[in-house]
Amino acid sequence: MAAEPGASHIPWMDQVSVAGSTGNQHHAEPSGHAAPLRDHVVREPPRRILVADDHPDNIQLLRARLEARGYIIESAVDGEDALERIYESPPDLILLDVMMPKVDGMEVLRRLKADRTLPFIPIILQTALDSSEHMIQGLDAGADDYIAKPINFRELEARVKSLLRIKALQMDLAARERELSEANDRLLAVSRIDGLTGVDNRRYLEERLHEMWGHAQRLHEPLAVVMCDIDHFKRVNDRYGHQAGDVVLKQFSQLLQDAAREIDRVGRYGGEEFMLLLPGTVLDSAVTFAERVRQDVEHHTFTFDDGELRRTMSCGVAAWPHPRISNQDALIKAADDALYVAKETGRNRVIRFDSTEFNEHTASTEEDDEVPR
């Protein structure tokens, strides 16, 4: 085959070098300078191009020309063959003939561009010289470029190089977007999680309560809140140090998480006080749950580097629907007031906010707070 005019000019040689040619280069290199530079060259793997054409002569001609430029050439003889090869191992670029048996090039093009599971694959449509209609249809269907037959190989090389640059930029952009998304996910997690215990922090817990309250209101489903507190926690820090106190908080939060269901939320409300959100849970069931957790904590031995200790917990429980609760703030206050009563009446106990014990203690406290006229 006769050499194409201009085929050995510098642009072709540049492409060979970039694509990773192993041919000898007869250039004088100043001693002590060229070799270190060569050591730092990062060579990208050769690009894979799929040539889909039902004429073997066309495939062989394109293979010879493109492989000489360092590309890896794969071939398909019809549309079905092309689709199978693409889904098996997506190439970096596709040279797609319009007129092919079984599945024509237009249909292959439409299927590939409609499939969001595939990566971006530039497609150059090969059309007959006088087939402007095919060219327009192909571009409308999503082809990234076209080239007319008979093919001008210098033009083809320029189009291939241009589209591969675009693909590289797209891949780089996608990688940066993934990195940004992952960074945002990490920041979001940090903004929602208590740094010490790993459970929800107060802000995120209140956001979830807002969502659960709205859901409960719409569907008329119950929603319970349990406020709990480690009894005499200050003594742990005073006697064993804050590091031991941190260990106790971590183990305590783990006990709460182990007892909770997947749909429940466990969070640190502040200091040694924790809050649990129990969607779909009536007041009696929430009290039963809190009592079970209280027993788990009472029988648990907290261990740390310098020793071990036992602690108890106090709980306050409230739930909606209830005549005394009209909004989510009232729900939290009711559970918090019940926790206060549990602390005031001896600790290591569960108090429901509408119990006789709660009402009597609250009434007596109000009487004590009255100022004589």
Short mmCIF file of N, CA and C in Angstrom, two decimals, residues 170-334:
data_model
loop_
_atom_site.label_atom_id
_atom_site.label_comp_id
_atom_site.label_asym_id
_atom_site.label_seq_id
_atom_site.Cartn_x
_atom_site.Cartn_y
_atom_site.Cartn_z
N GLN A 170 -13.25 14.66 30.78
CA GLN A 170 -14.48 14.21 31.43
C GLN A 170 -14.17 13.27 32.58
N MET A 171 -13.23 12.35 32.37
CA MET A 171 -12.86 11.42 33.43
C MET A 171 -12.25 12.15 34.62
N ASP A 172 -11.43 13.16 34.33
CA ASP A 172 -10.82 13.94 35.40
C ASP A 172 -11.89 14.70 36.17
N LEU A 173 -12.85 15.27 35.43
CA LEU A 173 -13.94 16.00 36.08
C LEU A 173 -14.78 15.06 36.94
N ALA A 174 -15.08 13.86 36.42
CA ALA A 174 -15.86 12.90 37.19
C ALA A 174 -15.13 12.49 38.46
N ALA A 175 -13.81 12.31 38.36
CA ALA A 175 -13.02 11.94 39.53
C ALA A 175 -13.05 13.06 40.57
N ARG A 176 -12.94 14.31 40.11
CA ARG A 176 -12.99 15.44 41.04
C ARG A 176 -14.36 15.55 41.69
N GLU A 177 -15.43 15.28 40.91
CA GLU A 177 -16.78 15.32 41.46
C GLU A 177 -16.97 14.24 42.52
N ARG A 178 -16.39 13.05 42.27
CA ARG A 178 -16.49 11.98 43.26
C ARG A 178 -15.75 12.37 44.54
N GLU A 179 -14.56 12.94 44.38
CA GLU A 179 -13.80 13.37 45.55
C GLU A 179 -14.57 14.43 46.34
N LEU A 180 -15.18 15.38 45.62
CA LEU A 180 -15.94 16.42 46.28
C LEU A 180 -17.16 15.85 47.00
N SER A 181 -17.83 14.90 46.33
CA SER A 181 -18.99 14.27 46.94
C SER A 181 -18.60 13.51 48.20
N GLU A 182 -17.49 12.78 48.14
CA GLU A 182 -17.02 12.03 49.31
C GLU A 182 -16.64 12.98 50.45
N ALA A 183 -16.00 14.09 50.09
CA ALA A 183 -15.64 15.08 51.11
C ALA A 183 -16.88 15.68 51.76
N ASN A 184 -17.89 15.97 50.93
CA ASN A 184 -19.15 16.51 51.46
C ASN A 184 -19.84 15.50 52.37
N ASP A 185 -19.79 14.22 51.98
CA ASP A 185 -20.39 13.18 52.82
C ASP A 185 -19.70 13.10 54.17
N ARG A 186 -18.36 13.21 54.14
CA ARG A 186 -17.62 13.17 55.41
C ARG A 186 -17.96 14.38 56.28
N LEU A 187 -18.06 15.55 55.66
CA LEU A 187 -18.41 16.75 56.41
C LEU A 187 -19.82 16.64 56.98
N LEU A 188 -20.73 16.08 56.17
CA LEU A 188 -22.10 15.91 56.65
C LEU A 188 -22.16 14.97 57.84
N ALA A 189 -21.38 13.87 57.75
CA ALA A 189 -21.35 12.92 58.86
C ALA A 189 -20.80 13.58 60.12
N VAL A 190 -19.73 14.37 59.96
CA VAL A 190 -19.14 15.06 61.11
C VAL A 190 -20.15 16.01 61.74
N SER A 191 -20.94 16.68 60.91
CA SER A 191 -21.92 17.64 61.43
C SER A 191 -23.08 16.96 62.14
N ARG A 192 -23.25 15.65 61.94
CA ARG A 192 -24.39 14.95 62.52
C ARG A 192 -24.03 14.05 63.70
N ILE A 193 -22.76 13.74 63.86
CA ILE A 193 -22.35 12.71 64.82
C ILE A 193 -21.61 13.33 65.99
N ASP A 194 -21.89 12.82 67.17
CA ASP A 194 -21.15 13.22 68.36
C ASP A 194 -19.74 12.65 68.27
N GLY A 195 -18.75 13.52 68.38
CA GLY A 195 -17.38 13.10 68.15
C GLY A 195 -16.87 12.06 69.12
N LEU A 196 -17.36 12.05 70.34
CA LEU A 196 -16.86 11.11 71.34
C LEU A 196 -17.53 9.75 71.24
N THR A 197 -18.84 9.73 71.18
CA THR A 197 -19.58 8.46 71.29
C THR A 197 -19.96 7.85 69.95
N GLY A 198 -19.99 8.66 68.88
CA GLY A 198 -20.36 8.14 67.58
C GLY A 198 -21.85 8.07 67.34
N VAL A 199 -22.68 8.48 68.32
CA VAL A 199 -24.13 8.51 68.11
C VAL A 199 -24.51 9.89 67.56
N ASP A 200 -25.79 10.09 67.27
CA ASP A 200 -26.26 11.38 66.76
C ASP A 200 -25.95 12.49 67.76
N ASN A 201 -25.59 13.66 67.23
CA ASN A 201 -25.45 14.81 68.12
C ASN A 201 -26.81 15.48 68.32
N ARG A 202 -26.85 16.46 69.18
CA ARG A 202 -28.13 17.07 69.54
C ARG A 202 -28.81 17.71 68.34
N ARG A 203 -28.04 18.41 67.53
CA ARG A 203 -28.63 19.10 66.38
C ARG A 203 -29.30 18.12 65.44
N TYR A 204 -28.58 17.03 65.10
CA TYR A 204 -29.16 16.07 64.16
C TYR A 204 -30.32 15.31 64.80
N LEU A 205 -30.22 15.06 66.09
CA LEU A 205 -31.31 14.38 66.79
C LEU A 205 -32.59 15.22 66.72
N GLU A 206 -32.45 16.52 66.90
CA GLU A 206 -33.63 17.39 66.83
C GLU A 206 -34.18 17.47 65.40
N GLU A 207 -33.29 17.41 64.40
CA GLU A 207 -33.76 17.38 63.01
C GLU A 207 -34.57 16.11 62.74
N ARG A 208 -34.07 14.99 63.23
CA ARG A 208 -34.79 13.74 63.04
C ARG A 208 -36.11 13.72 63.80
N LEU A 209 -36.12 14.31 64.98
CA LEU A 209 -37.37 14.41 65.73
C LEU A 209 -38.40 15.23 64.96
N HIS A 210 -37.94 16.30 64.33
CA HIS A 210 -38.85 17.12 63.53
C HIS A 210 -39.47 16.29 62.40
N GLU A 211 -38.64 15.48 61.74
CA GLU A 211 -39.15 14.62 60.66
C GLU A 211 -40.11 13.57 61.21
N MET A 212 -39.75 12.94 62.32
CA MET A 212 -40.60 11.90 62.90
C MET A 212 -41.92 12.47 63.41
N TRP A 213 -41.86 13.68 63.96
CA TRP A 213 -43.09 14.31 64.44
C TRP A 213 -44.06 14.58 63.28
N GLY A 214 -43.51 15.10 62.19
CA GLY A 214 -44.35 15.34 61.02
C GLY A 214 -44.94 14.05 60.47
N HIS A 215 -44.13 13.00 60.44
CA HIS A 215 -44.61 11.69 59.96
C HIS A 215 -45.70 11.15 60.88
N ALA A 216 -45.50 11.26 62.20
CA ALA A 216 -46.49 10.77 63.15
C ALA A 216 -47.80 11.54 63.02
N GLN A 217 -47.72 12.85 62.80
CA GLN A 217 -48.92 13.67 62.65
C GLN A 217 -49.71 13.28 61.39
N ARG A 218 -48.96 13.07 60.29
CA ARG A 218 -49.64 12.75 59.02
C ARG A 218 -50.33 11.39 59.06
N LEU A 219 -49.65 10.42 59.65
CA LEU A 219 -50.16 9.04 59.63
C LEU A 219 -50.83 8.63 60.93
N HIS A 220 -50.89 9.56 61.88
CA HIS A 220 -51.51 9.28 63.18
C HIS A 220 -50.87 8.06 63.84
N GLU A 221 -49.54 8.04 63.83
CA GLU A 221 -48.78 6.97 64.47
C GLU A 221 -48.14 7.51 65.74
N PRO A 222 -47.97 6.65 66.76
CA PRO A 222 -47.37 7.11 68.02
C PRO A 222 -45.88 7.40 67.87
N LEU A 223 -45.38 8.22 68.77
CA LEU A 223 -43.96 8.57 68.80
C LEU A 223 -43.56 8.78 70.25
N ALA A 224 -42.51 8.07 70.68
CA ALA A 224 -42.07 8.16 72.07
C ALA A 224 -40.66 8.73 72.15
N VAL A 225 -40.38 9.38 73.27
CA VAL A 225 -39.06 9.92 73.55
C VAL A 225 -38.62 9.44 74.93
N VAL A 226 -37.38 8.96 75.01
CA VAL A 226 -36.79 8.56 76.28
C VAL A 226 -35.56 9.43 76.53
N MET A 227 -35.59 10.15 77.66
CA MET A 227 -34.42 10.91 78.09
C MET A 227 -33.75 10.12 79.21
N CYS A 228 -32.44 9.89 79.10
CA CYS A 228 -31.76 9.11 80.12
C CYS A 228 -30.44 9.77 80.50
N ASP A 229 -29.99 9.45 81.72
CA ASP A 229 -28.84 10.14 82.28
C ASP A 229 -28.08 9.16 83.17
N ILE A 230 -26.76 9.19 83.10
CA ILE A 230 -25.94 8.34 83.96
C ILE A 230 -25.91 8.94 85.37
N ASP A 231 -26.28 8.13 86.34
CA ASP A 231 -26.34 8.62 87.73
C ASP A 231 -24.93 8.84 88.28
N HIS A 232 -24.78 9.97 88.95
CA HIS A 232 -23.52 10.34 89.63
C HIS A 232 -22.33 10.25 88.69
N PHE A 233 -22.50 10.72 87.49
CA PHE A 233 -21.41 10.64 86.52
C PHE A 233 -20.25 11.55 86.91
N LYS A 234 -20.53 12.66 87.57
CA LYS A 234 -19.46 13.59 87.97
C LYS A 234 -18.44 12.89 88.87
N ARG A 235 -18.91 11.94 89.66
CA ARG A 235 -17.99 11.23 90.55
C ARG A 235 -16.98 10.39 89.76
N VAL A 236 -17.39 9.94 88.59
CA VAL A 236 -16.47 9.17 87.74
C VAL A 236 -15.31 10.05 87.31
N ASN A 237 -15.63 11.25 86.82
CA ASN A 237 -14.58 12.17 86.39
C ASN A 237 -13.70 12.60 87.57
N ASP A 238 -14.34 12.86 88.71
CA ASP A 238 -13.59 13.35 89.88
C ASP A 238 -12.65 12.28 90.42
N ARG A 239 -13.09 11.03 90.42
CA ARG A 239 -12.29 9.97 91.03
C ARG A 239 -11.31 9.32 90.07
N TYR A 240 -11.78 9.06 88.83
CA TYR A 240 -10.97 8.30 87.88
C TYR A 240 -10.37 9.15 86.76
N GLY A 241 -10.85 10.37 86.62
CA GLY A 241 -10.35 11.25 85.56
C GLY A 241 -11.26 11.28 84.35
N HIS A 242 -11.07 12.29 83.53
CA HIS A 242 -11.96 12.50 82.39
C HIS A 242 -11.79 11.43 81.31
N GLN A 243 -10.61 10.86 81.20
CA GLN A 243 -10.43 9.79 80.21
C GLN A 243 -11.28 8.59 80.55
N ALA A 244 -11.33 8.24 81.83
CA ALA A 244 -12.20 7.15 82.26
C ALA A 244 -13.66 7.53 82.02
N GLY A 245 -13.98 8.78 82.27
CA GLY A 245 -15.35 9.24 82.02
C GLY A 245 -15.73 9.12 80.56
N ASP A 246 -14.79 9.42 79.67
CA ASP A 246 -15.07 9.28 78.24
C ASP A 246 -15.34 7.83 77.87
N VAL A 247 -14.57 6.92 78.47
CA VAL A 247 -14.77 5.50 78.19
C VAL A 247 -16.16 5.06 78.65
N VAL A 248 -16.57 5.52 79.81
CA VAL A 248 -17.89 5.18 80.33
C VAL A 248 -18.98 5.70 79.39
N LEU A 249 -18.82 6.92 78.90
CA LEU A 249 -19.82 7.47 77.97
C LEU A 249 -19.90 6.65 76.68
N LYS A 250 -18.74 6.22 76.18
CA LYS A 250 -18.73 5.41 74.96
C LYS A 250 -19.44 4.07 75.19
N GLN A 251 -19.11 3.42 76.29
CA GLN A 251 -19.74 2.12 76.55
C GLN A 251 -21.23 2.27 76.84
N PHE A 252 -21.58 3.35 77.52
CA PHE A 252 -23.00 3.60 77.80
C PHE A 252 -23.79 3.81 76.51
N SER A 253 -23.22 4.60 75.60
CA SER A 253 -23.90 4.85 74.32
C SER A 253 -24.03 3.56 73.52
N GLN A 254 -23.04 2.68 73.62
CA GLN A 254 -23.12 1.40 72.92
C GLN A 254 -24.23 0.53 73.48
N LEU A 255 -24.42 0.55 74.80
CA LEU A 255 -25.53 -0.19 75.40
C LEU A 255 -26.87 0.31 74.86
N LEU A 256 -27.00 1.61 74.73
CA LEU A 256 -28.24 2.18 74.19
C LEU A 256 -28.46 1.75 72.73
N GLN A 257 -27.38 1.80 71.94
CA GLN A 257 -27.50 1.40 70.54
C GLN A 257 -27.84 -0.08 70.40
N ASP A 258 -27.27 -0.91 71.25
CA ASP A 258 -27.56 -2.35 71.19
C ASP A 258 -29.02 -2.63 71.51
N ALA A 259 -29.61 -1.83 72.38
CA ALA A 259 -31.00 -2.05 72.77
C ALA A 259 -31.99 -1.47 71.76
N ALA A 260 -31.57 -0.47 71.02
CA ALA A 260 -32.48 0.22 70.09
C ALA A 260 -32.71 -0.59 68.83
N ARG A 261 -33.85 -0.34 68.20
CA ARG A 261 -34.14 -0.94 66.90
C ARG A 261 -33.44 -0.14 65.80
N GLU A 262 -33.49 -0.70 64.59
CA GLU A 262 -32.85 -0.02 63.46
C GLU A 262 -33.54 1.30 63.15
N ILE A 263 -34.85 1.38 63.37
CA ILE A 263 -35.59 2.61 63.03
C ILE A 263 -35.50 3.65 64.13
N ASP A 264 -35.00 3.27 65.32
CA ASP A 264 -34.87 4.23 66.41
C ASP A 264 -33.64 5.10 66.20
N ARG A 265 -33.60 6.22 66.89
CA ARG A 265 -32.43 7.09 66.86
C ARG A 265 -31.91 7.25 68.29
N VAL A 266 -30.59 7.15 68.42
CA VAL A 266 -29.92 7.33 69.71
C VAL A 266 -28.98 8.51 69.57
N GLY A 267 -29.05 9.44 70.51
CA GLY A 267 -28.18 10.61 70.41
C GLY A 267 -27.77 11.13 71.77
N ARG A 268 -26.66 11.85 71.75
CA ARG A 268 -26.17 12.50 72.97
C ARG A 268 -26.75 13.89 73.02
N TYR A 269 -27.55 14.15 74.07
CA TYR A 269 -28.26 15.42 74.16
C TYR A 269 -27.40 16.49 74.83
N GLY A 270 -26.46 16.05 75.64
CA GLY A 270 -25.56 17.00 76.31
C GLY A 270 -24.94 16.36 77.53
N GLY A 271 -23.61 16.48 77.68
CA GLY A 271 -22.94 15.90 78.83
C GLY A 271 -23.15 14.40 78.91
N GLU A 272 -23.72 13.95 80.06
CA GLU A 272 -24.01 12.52 80.22
C GLU A 272 -25.48 12.21 79.96
N GLU A 273 -26.19 13.13 79.33
CA GLU A 273 -27.61 12.95 79.05
C GLU A 273 -27.80 12.53 77.59
N PHE A 274 -28.61 11.49 77.39
CA PHE A 274 -28.86 10.95 76.06
C PHE A 274 -30.37 10.94 75.80
N MET A 275 -30.71 10.96 74.51
CA MET A 275 -32.12 10.92 74.12
C MET A 275 -32.32 9.84 73.06
N LEU A 276 -33.40 9.09 73.21
CA LEU A 276 -33.76 8.07 72.22
C LEU A 276 -35.11 8.41 71.63
N LEU A 277 -35.22 8.33 70.32
CA LEU A 277 -36.47 8.56 69.60
C LEU A 277 -37.00 7.21 69.14
N LEU A 278 -38.24 6.91 69.52
CA LEU A 278 -38.83 5.60 69.24
C LEU A 278 -40.10 5.77 68.40
N PRO A 279 -39.98 5.81 67.06
CA PRO A 279 -41.17 5.96 66.22
C PRO A 279 -42.06 4.73 66.30
N GLY A 280 -43.37 4.96 66.19
CA GLY A 280 -44.32 3.85 66.21
C GLY A 280 -44.43 3.16 67.55
N THR A 281 -44.06 3.86 68.63
CA THR A 281 -44.03 3.25 69.97
C THR A 281 -44.97 4.00 70.90
N VAL A 282 -45.91 3.27 71.51
CA VAL A 282 -46.82 3.89 72.47
C VAL A 282 -46.12 4.06 73.81
N LEU A 283 -46.74 4.81 74.73
CA LEU A 283 -46.11 5.16 75.99
C LEU A 283 -45.77 3.93 76.83
N ASP A 284 -46.70 2.98 76.95
CA ASP A 284 -46.44 1.79 77.77
C ASP A 284 -45.24 1.01 77.24
N SER A 285 -45.15 0.85 75.92
CA SER A 285 -44.03 0.11 75.32
C SER A 285 -42.72 0.85 75.51
N ALA A 286 -42.77 2.16 75.45
CA ALA A 286 -41.55 2.94 75.65
C ALA A 286 -41.05 2.81 77.09
N VAL A 287 -41.98 2.76 78.05
CA VAL A 287 -41.59 2.57 79.45
C VAL A 287 -40.95 1.19 79.64
N THR A 288 -41.54 0.17 79.01
CA THR A 288 -40.98 -1.19 79.08
C THR A 288 -39.58 -1.23 78.50
N PHE A 289 -39.40 -0.56 77.36
CA PHE A 289 -38.09 -0.49 76.73
C PHE A 289 -37.08 0.19 77.65
N ALA A 290 -37.45 1.32 78.21
CA ALA A 290 -36.54 2.07 79.08
C ALA A 290 -36.15 1.25 80.31
N GLU A 291 -37.10 0.51 80.87
CA GLU A 291 -36.81 -0.31 82.04
C GLU A 291 -35.83 -1.43 81.69
N ARG A 292 -35.97 -2.00 80.50
CA ARG A 292 -35.03 -3.04 80.08
C ARG A 292 -33.62 -2.48 79.93
N VAL A 293 -33.51 -1.29 79.35
CA VAL A 293 -32.19 -0.67 79.20
C VAL A 293 -31.61 -0.31 80.56
N ARG A 294 -32.47 0.17 81.46
CA ARG A 294 -31.99 0.52 82.81
C ARG A 294 -31.37 -0.70 83.49
N GLN A 295 -32.02 -1.84 83.34
CA GLN A 295 -31.48 -3.07 83.94
C GLN A 295 -30.16 -3.48 83.28
N ASP A 296 -30.09 -3.31 81.96
CA ASP A 296 -28.83 -3.64 81.26
C ASP A 296 -27.68 -2.80 81.80
N VAL A 297 -27.93 -1.51 82.00
CA VAL A 297 -26.88 -0.62 82.50
C VAL A 297 -26.52 -0.98 83.94
N GLU A 298 -27.52 -1.28 84.75
CA GLU A 298 -27.28 -1.60 86.16
C GLU A 298 -26.39 -2.83 86.31
N HIS A 299 -26.54 -3.79 85.40
CA HIS A 299 -25.78 -5.04 85.50
C HIS A 299 -24.48 -5.00 84.68
N HIS A 300 -24.21 -3.88 84.06
CA HIS A 300 -23.02 -3.77 83.22
C HIS A 300 -21.83 -3.27 84.04
N THR A 301 -20.65 -3.85 83.75
CA THR A 301 -19.42 -3.38 84.37
C THR A 301 -18.64 -2.55 83.36
N PHE A 302 -18.44 -1.28 83.67
CA PHE A 302 -17.69 -0.39 82.78
C PHE A 302 -16.19 -0.59 83.07
N THR A 303 -15.44 -0.89 82.04
CA THR A 303 -14.00 -1.14 82.21
C THR A 303 -13.19 -0.08 81.49
N PHE A 304 -12.05 0.25 82.07
CA PHE A 304 -11.12 1.20 81.47
C PHE A 304 -9.72 0.81 81.89
N ASP A 305 -8.72 1.57 81.46
CA ASP A 305 -7.33 1.17 81.65
C ASP A 305 -6.97 0.92 83.11
N ASP A 306 -7.44 1.79 83.98
CA ASP A 306 -7.01 1.71 85.39
C ASP A 306 -8.00 0.99 86.29
N GLY A 307 -9.03 0.41 85.74
CA GLY A 307 -9.96 -0.31 86.61
C GLY A 307 -11.31 -0.51 85.99
N GLU A 308 -12.30 -0.67 86.85
CA GLU A 308 -13.66 -0.90 86.41
C GLU A 308 -14.62 -0.30 87.43
N LEU A 309 -15.86 -0.10 87.03
CA LEU A 309 -16.85 0.47 87.94
C LEU A 309 -18.25 0.10 87.46
N ARG A 310 -19.21 0.33 88.33
CA ARG A 310 -20.62 0.10 88.00
C ARG A 310 -21.35 1.43 88.14
N ARG A 311 -22.36 1.60 87.31
CA ARG A 311 -23.17 2.80 87.38
C ARG A 311 -24.63 2.44 87.06
N THR A 312 -25.53 3.32 87.45
CA THR A 312 -26.94 3.15 87.12
C THR A 312 -27.38 4.31 86.25
N MET A 313 -28.62 4.25 85.79
CA MET A 313 -29.16 5.32 84.95
C MET A 313 -30.57 5.64 85.37
N SER A 314 -30.97 6.85 85.10
CA SER A 314 -32.34 7.31 85.33
C SER A 314 -32.96 7.68 83.99
N CYS A 315 -34.27 7.45 83.85
CA CYS A 315 -34.95 7.69 82.58
C CYS A 315 -36.25 8.44 82.79
N GLY A 316 -36.56 9.32 81.85
CA GLY A 316 -37.86 9.95 81.77
C GLY A 316 -38.47 9.62 80.42
N VAL A 317 -39.76 9.26 80.41
CA VAL A 317 -40.41 8.78 79.18
C VAL A 317 -41.68 9.58 78.91
N ALA A 318 -41.85 9.97 77.65
CA ALA A 318 -43.07 10.64 77.21
C ALA A 318 -43.41 10.15 75.81
N ALA A 319 -44.67 10.31 75.43
CA ALA A 319 -45.09 9.84 74.10
C ALA A 319 -46.29 10.62 73.62
N TRP A 320 -46.42 10.66 72.32
CA TRP A 320 -47.59 11.23 71.64
C TRP A 320 -48.29 10.11 70.90
N PRO A 321 -49.62 10.09 70.83
CA PRO A 321 -50.57 11.15 71.23
C PRO A 321 -50.87 11.14 72.73
N HIS A 322 -51.06 12.35 73.25
CA HIS A 322 -51.42 12.53 74.65
C HIS A 322 -52.01 13.92 74.80
N PRO A 323 -53.04 14.07 75.63
CA PRO A 323 -53.68 15.39 75.77
C PRO A 323 -52.73 16.50 76.21
N ARG A 324 -51.66 16.14 76.94
CA ARG A 324 -50.75 17.17 77.44
C ARG A 324 -49.69 17.58 76.41
N ILE A 325 -49.62 16.85 75.31
CA ILE A 325 -48.55 17.11 74.34
C ILE A 325 -49.16 17.59 73.03
N SER A 326 -48.81 18.82 72.65
CA SER A 326 -49.37 19.41 71.43
C SER A 326 -48.32 19.63 70.34
N ASN A 327 -47.06 19.56 70.69
CA ASN A 327 -46.01 19.76 69.70
C ASN A 327 -44.73 19.03 70.15
N GLN A 328 -43.72 19.04 69.28
CA GLN A 328 -42.51 18.27 69.57
C GLN A 328 -41.72 18.86 70.73
N ASP A 329 -41.78 20.17 70.92
CA ASP A 329 -41.09 20.77 72.07
C ASP A 329 -41.71 20.31 73.38
N ALA A 330 -43.05 20.22 73.39
CA ALA A 330 -43.74 19.73 74.58
C ALA A 330 -43.38 18.27 74.85
N LEU A 331 -43.16 17.50 73.78
CA LEU A 331 -42.79 16.10 73.93
C LEU A 331 -41.42 15.98 74.61
N ILE A 332 -40.44 16.77 74.15
CA ILE A 332 -39.11 16.74 74.76
C ILE A 332 -39.17 17.21 76.22
N LYS A 333 -39.92 18.28 76.46
CA LYS A 333 -40.01 18.82 77.82
C LYS A 333 -40.64 17.81 78.77
N ALA A 334 -41.65 17.09 78.29
CA ALA A 334 -42.31 16.11 79.14
C ALA A 334 -41.34 15.00 79.54
#
